[in-house]
mmCIF file of C-alpha atoms in Angstrom:
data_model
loop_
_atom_site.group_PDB
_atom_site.id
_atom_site.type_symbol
_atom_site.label_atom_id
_atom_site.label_comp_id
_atom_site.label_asym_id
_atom_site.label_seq_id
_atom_site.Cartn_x
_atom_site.Cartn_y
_atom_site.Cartn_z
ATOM 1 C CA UNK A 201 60.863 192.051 122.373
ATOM 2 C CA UNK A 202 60.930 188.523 122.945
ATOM 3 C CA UNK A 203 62.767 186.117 121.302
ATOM 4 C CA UNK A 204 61.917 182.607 121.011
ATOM 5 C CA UNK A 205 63.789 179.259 120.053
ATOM 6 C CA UNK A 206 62.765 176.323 119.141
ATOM 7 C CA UNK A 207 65.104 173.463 119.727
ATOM 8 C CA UNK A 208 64.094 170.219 118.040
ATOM 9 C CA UNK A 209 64.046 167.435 120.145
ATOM 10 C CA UNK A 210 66.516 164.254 118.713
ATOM 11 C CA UNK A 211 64.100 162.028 116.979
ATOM 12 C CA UNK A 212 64.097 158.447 118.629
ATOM 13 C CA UNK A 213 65.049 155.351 116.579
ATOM 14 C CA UNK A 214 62.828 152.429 117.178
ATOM 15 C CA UNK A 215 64.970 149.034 116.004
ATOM 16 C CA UNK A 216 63.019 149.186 112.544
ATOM 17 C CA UNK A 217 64.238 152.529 111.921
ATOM 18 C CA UNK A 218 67.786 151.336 113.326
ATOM 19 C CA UNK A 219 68.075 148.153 110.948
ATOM 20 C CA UNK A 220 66.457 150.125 107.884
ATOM 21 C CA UNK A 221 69.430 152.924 108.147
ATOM 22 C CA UNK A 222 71.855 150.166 108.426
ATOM 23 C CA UNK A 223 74.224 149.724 104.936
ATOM 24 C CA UNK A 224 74.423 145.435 104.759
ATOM 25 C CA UNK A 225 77.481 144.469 102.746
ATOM 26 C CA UNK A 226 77.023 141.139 101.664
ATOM 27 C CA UNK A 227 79.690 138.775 100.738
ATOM 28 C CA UNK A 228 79.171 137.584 97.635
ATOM 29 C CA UNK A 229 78.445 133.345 97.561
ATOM 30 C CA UNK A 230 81.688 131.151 96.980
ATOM 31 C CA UNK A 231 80.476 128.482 94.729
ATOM 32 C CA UNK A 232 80.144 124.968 96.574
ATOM 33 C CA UNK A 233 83.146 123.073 96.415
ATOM 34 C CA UNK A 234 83.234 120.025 95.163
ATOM 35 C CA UNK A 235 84.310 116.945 96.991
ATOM 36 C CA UNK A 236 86.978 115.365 95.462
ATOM 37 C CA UNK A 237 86.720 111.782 94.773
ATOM 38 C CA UNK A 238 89.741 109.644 95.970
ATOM 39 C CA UNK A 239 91.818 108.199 93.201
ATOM 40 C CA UNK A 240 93.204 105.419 94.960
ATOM 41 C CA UNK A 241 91.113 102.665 93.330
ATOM 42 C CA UNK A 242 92.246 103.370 89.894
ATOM 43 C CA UNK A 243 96.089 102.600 90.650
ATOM 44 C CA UNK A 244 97.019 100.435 87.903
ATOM 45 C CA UNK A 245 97.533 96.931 88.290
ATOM 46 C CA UNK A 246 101.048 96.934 87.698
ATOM 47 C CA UNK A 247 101.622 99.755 90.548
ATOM 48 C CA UNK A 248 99.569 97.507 93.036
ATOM 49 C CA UNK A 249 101.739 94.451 92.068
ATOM 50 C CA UNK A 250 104.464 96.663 93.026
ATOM 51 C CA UNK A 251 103.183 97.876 96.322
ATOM 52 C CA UNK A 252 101.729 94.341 97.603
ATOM 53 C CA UNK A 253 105.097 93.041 96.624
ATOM 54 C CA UNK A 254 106.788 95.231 99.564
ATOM 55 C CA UNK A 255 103.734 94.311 101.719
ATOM 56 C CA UNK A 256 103.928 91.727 104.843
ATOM 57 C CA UNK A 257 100.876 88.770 104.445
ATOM 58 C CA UNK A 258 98.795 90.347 107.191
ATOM 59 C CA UNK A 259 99.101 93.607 105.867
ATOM 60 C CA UNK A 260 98.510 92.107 102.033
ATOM 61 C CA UNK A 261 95.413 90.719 103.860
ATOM 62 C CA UNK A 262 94.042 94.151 105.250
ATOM 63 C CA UNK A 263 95.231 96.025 102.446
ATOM 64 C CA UNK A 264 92.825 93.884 100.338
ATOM 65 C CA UNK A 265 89.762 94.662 102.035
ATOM 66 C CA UNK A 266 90.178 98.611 101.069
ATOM 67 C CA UNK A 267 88.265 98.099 98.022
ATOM 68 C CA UNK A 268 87.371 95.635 95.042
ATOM 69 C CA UNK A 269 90.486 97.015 93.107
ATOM 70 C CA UNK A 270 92.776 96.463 95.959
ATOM 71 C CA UNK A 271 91.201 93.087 96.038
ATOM 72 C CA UNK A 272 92.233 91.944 92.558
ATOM 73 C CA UNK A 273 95.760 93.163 93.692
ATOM 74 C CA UNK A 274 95.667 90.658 96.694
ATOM 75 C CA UNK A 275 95.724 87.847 93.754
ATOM 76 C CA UNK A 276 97.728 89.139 91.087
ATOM 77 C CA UNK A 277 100.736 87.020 90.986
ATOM 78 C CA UNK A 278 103.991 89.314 91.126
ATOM 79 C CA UNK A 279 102.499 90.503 94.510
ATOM 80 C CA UNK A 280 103.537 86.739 95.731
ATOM 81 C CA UNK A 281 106.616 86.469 94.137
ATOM 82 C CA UNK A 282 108.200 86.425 97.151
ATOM 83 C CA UNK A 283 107.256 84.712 100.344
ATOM 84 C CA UNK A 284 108.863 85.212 103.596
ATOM 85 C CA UNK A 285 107.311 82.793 106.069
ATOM 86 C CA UNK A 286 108.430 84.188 110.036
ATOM 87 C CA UNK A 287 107.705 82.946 112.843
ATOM 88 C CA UNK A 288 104.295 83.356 113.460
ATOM 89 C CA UNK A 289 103.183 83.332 109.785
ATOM 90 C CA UNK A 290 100.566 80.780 109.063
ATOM 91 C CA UNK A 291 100.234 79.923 113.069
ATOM 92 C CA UNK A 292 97.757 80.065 115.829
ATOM 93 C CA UNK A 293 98.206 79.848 119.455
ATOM 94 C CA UNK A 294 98.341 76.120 120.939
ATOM 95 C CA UNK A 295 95.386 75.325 123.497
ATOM 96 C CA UNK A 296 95.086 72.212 125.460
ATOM 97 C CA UNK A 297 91.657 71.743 127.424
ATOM 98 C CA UNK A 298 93.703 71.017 130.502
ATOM 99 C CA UNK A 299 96.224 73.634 130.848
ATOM 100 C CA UNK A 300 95.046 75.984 128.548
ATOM 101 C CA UNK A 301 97.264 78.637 126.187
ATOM 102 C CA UNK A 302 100.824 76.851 125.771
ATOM 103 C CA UNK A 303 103.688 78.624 126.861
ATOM 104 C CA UNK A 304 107.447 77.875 126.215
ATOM 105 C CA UNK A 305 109.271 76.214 128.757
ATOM 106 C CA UNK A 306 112.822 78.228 128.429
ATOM 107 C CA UNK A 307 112.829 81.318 125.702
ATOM 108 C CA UNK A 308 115.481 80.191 123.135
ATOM 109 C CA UNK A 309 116.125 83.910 121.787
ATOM 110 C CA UNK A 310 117.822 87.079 123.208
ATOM 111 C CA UNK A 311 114.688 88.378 120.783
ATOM 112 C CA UNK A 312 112.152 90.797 122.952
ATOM 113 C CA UNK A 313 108.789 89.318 122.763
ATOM 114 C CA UNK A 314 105.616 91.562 122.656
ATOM 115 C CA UNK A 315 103.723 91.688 125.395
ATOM 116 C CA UNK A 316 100.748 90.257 123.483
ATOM 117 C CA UNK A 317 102.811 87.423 122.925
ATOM 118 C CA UNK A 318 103.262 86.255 126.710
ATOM 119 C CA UNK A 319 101.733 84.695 128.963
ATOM 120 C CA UNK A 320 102.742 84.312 132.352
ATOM 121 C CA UNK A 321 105.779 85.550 132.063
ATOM 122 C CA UNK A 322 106.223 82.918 128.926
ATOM 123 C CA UNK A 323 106.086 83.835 125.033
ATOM 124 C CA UNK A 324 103.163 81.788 123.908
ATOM 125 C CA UNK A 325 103.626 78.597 121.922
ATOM 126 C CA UNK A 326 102.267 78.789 118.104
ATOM 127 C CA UNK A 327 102.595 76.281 115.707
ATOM 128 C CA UNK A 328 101.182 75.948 111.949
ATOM 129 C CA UNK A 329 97.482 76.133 111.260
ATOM 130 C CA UNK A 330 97.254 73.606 108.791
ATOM 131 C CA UNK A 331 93.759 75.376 107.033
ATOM 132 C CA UNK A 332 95.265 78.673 107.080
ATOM 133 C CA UNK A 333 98.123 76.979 105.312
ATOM 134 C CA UNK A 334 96.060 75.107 102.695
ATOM 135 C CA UNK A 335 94.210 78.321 101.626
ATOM 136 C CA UNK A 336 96.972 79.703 101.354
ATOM 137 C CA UNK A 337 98.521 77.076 99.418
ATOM 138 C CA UNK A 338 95.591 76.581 97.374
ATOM 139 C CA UNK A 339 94.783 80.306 96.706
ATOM 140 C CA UNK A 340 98.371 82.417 95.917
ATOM 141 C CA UNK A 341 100.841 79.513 96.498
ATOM 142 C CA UNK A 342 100.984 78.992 92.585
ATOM 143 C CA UNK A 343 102.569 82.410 92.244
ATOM 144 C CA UNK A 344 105.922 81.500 94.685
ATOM 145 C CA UNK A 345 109.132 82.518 92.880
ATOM 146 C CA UNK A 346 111.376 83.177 95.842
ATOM 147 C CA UNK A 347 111.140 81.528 99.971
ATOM 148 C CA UNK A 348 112.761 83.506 102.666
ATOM 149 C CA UNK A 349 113.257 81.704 105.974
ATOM 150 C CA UNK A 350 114.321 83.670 108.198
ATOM 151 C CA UNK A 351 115.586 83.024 111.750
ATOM 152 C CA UNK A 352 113.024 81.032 113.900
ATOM 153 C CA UNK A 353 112.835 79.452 117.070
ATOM 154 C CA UNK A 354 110.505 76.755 116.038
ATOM 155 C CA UNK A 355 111.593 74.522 113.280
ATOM 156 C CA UNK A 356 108.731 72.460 113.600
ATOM 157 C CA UNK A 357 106.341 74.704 111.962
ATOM 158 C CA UNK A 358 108.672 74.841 109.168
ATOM 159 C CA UNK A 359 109.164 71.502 108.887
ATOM 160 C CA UNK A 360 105.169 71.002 108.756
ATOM 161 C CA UNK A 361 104.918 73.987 106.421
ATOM 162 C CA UNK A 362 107.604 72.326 103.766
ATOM 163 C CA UNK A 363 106.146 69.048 103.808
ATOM 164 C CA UNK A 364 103.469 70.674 103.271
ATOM 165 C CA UNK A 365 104.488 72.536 100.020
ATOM 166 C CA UNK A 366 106.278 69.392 98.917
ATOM 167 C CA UNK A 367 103.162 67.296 99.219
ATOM 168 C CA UNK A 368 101.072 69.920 96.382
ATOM 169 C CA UNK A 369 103.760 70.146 94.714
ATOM 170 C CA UNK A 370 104.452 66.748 94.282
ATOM 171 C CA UNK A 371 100.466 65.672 93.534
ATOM 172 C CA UNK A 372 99.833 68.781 90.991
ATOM 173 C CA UNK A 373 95.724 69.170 91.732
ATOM 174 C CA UNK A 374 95.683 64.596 90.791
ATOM 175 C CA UNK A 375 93.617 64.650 94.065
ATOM 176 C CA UNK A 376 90.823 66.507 95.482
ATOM 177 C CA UNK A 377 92.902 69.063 97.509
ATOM 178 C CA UNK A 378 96.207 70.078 95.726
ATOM 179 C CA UNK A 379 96.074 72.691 92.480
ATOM 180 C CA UNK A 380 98.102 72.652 89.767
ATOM 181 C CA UNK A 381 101.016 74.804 89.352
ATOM 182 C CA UNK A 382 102.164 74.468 92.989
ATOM 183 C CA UNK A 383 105.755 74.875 93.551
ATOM 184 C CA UNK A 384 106.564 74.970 89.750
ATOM 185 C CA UNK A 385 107.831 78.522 89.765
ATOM 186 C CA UNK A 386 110.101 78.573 92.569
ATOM 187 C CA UNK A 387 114.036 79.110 92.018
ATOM 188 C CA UNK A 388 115.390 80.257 94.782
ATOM 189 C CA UNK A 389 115.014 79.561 98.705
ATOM 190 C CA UNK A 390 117.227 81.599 101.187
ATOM 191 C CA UNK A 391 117.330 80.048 104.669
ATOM 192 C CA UNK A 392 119.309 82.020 107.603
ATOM 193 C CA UNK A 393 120.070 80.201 110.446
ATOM 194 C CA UNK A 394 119.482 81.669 113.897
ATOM 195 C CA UNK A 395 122.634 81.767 116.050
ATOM 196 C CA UNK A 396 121.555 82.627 119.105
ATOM 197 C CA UNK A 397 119.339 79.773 120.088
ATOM 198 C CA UNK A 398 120.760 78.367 123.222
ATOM 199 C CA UNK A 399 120.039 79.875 126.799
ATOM 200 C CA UNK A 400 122.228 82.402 128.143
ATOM 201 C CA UNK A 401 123.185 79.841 130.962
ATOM 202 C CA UNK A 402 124.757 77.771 128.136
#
């Protein structure tokens, strides 16, 4: 006798059959997270007085345009109680039509100067811009308690920038530029003077 087998051939998967057979695990969904909102505007005043007090004017200035909150800071008065006017506070950059940017003849500081500060070799000459100065003295200058000079080079612009103070001070808003309270609330100036102004060759 004969014996027969019959050997079943291995049934070919198409892709359908392939994906059906496949087990998915899905992940279950993370809720979306929400975006936190930044609390930063709703420092209180008092800790903004506090922070624009330690502040330098340009970066009071900057600071200020963060948001509206940060704004109101910029004119609260404790962040003026102190004033420290250096050297190139309150300036801009002296031009002439002939010889252009002004440089100084002989530096008068072992001081490095910034490379954005020279020209030719030459720190560039600044002296007191006498709008920036009124704004300022028209705007925050009410809230001075303390003036820190510290060491400068050129006592001109401090000479310009005390007469100046003096002169709204003195008028008290009785004309059409000064305010009132100008002056009234400092008591106490602290002036260091530089010792190290002449040349080395000296």
């Amino acid at each position: 006798m004969m014996e027969t087998t019959i050997v079943s051939s291995p049934t070919i998967q198409t892709k359908s059959m392939r994906r059906k057979n496949r087990i998915r695990i899905r992940k279950p969904k993370r809720p979306p997270v929400e975006e936190e909102e930044s609390r930063w505007p709703e420092l209180p005043d008092l800790i903004l007085e506090h922070i624009f007090s330690y502040l330098t004017m340009e970066e009071k200035f900057y600071a200020s345009m963060v948001c509206t909150s940060w704004n109101r800071a910029f004119y609260l008065p404790n962040s003026w109680s102190t004033f420290i006017l250096e050297e190139h506070v309150l300036t801009r950059r002296k031009f002439n039509y002939y010889s252009g940017w002004q440089a100084i003849i002989a530096a008068r500081t072992d001081k490095k100067v910034p490379t954005h500060l020279m020209r030719g070799g030459r720190p560039i000459r600044y002296i007191l811009d006498h709008m920036r100065t009124q704004q300022c003295m028209s705007t925050v200058a009410r809230n001075f308690q303390v003036l820190i000079f510290p060491p400068m080079t050129n006592f001109y612009n401090l000479y310009e920038f005390m007469n100046m103070l003096s002169y709204y001070a003195e008028q008290q808003g009785n004309d059409n530029f000064t305010v009132k309270g100008v002056g009234s609330n400092i008591h106490t100036l602290r002036y260091t003077f530089p010792c190290n102004m002449s040349p080395r060759e000296e």
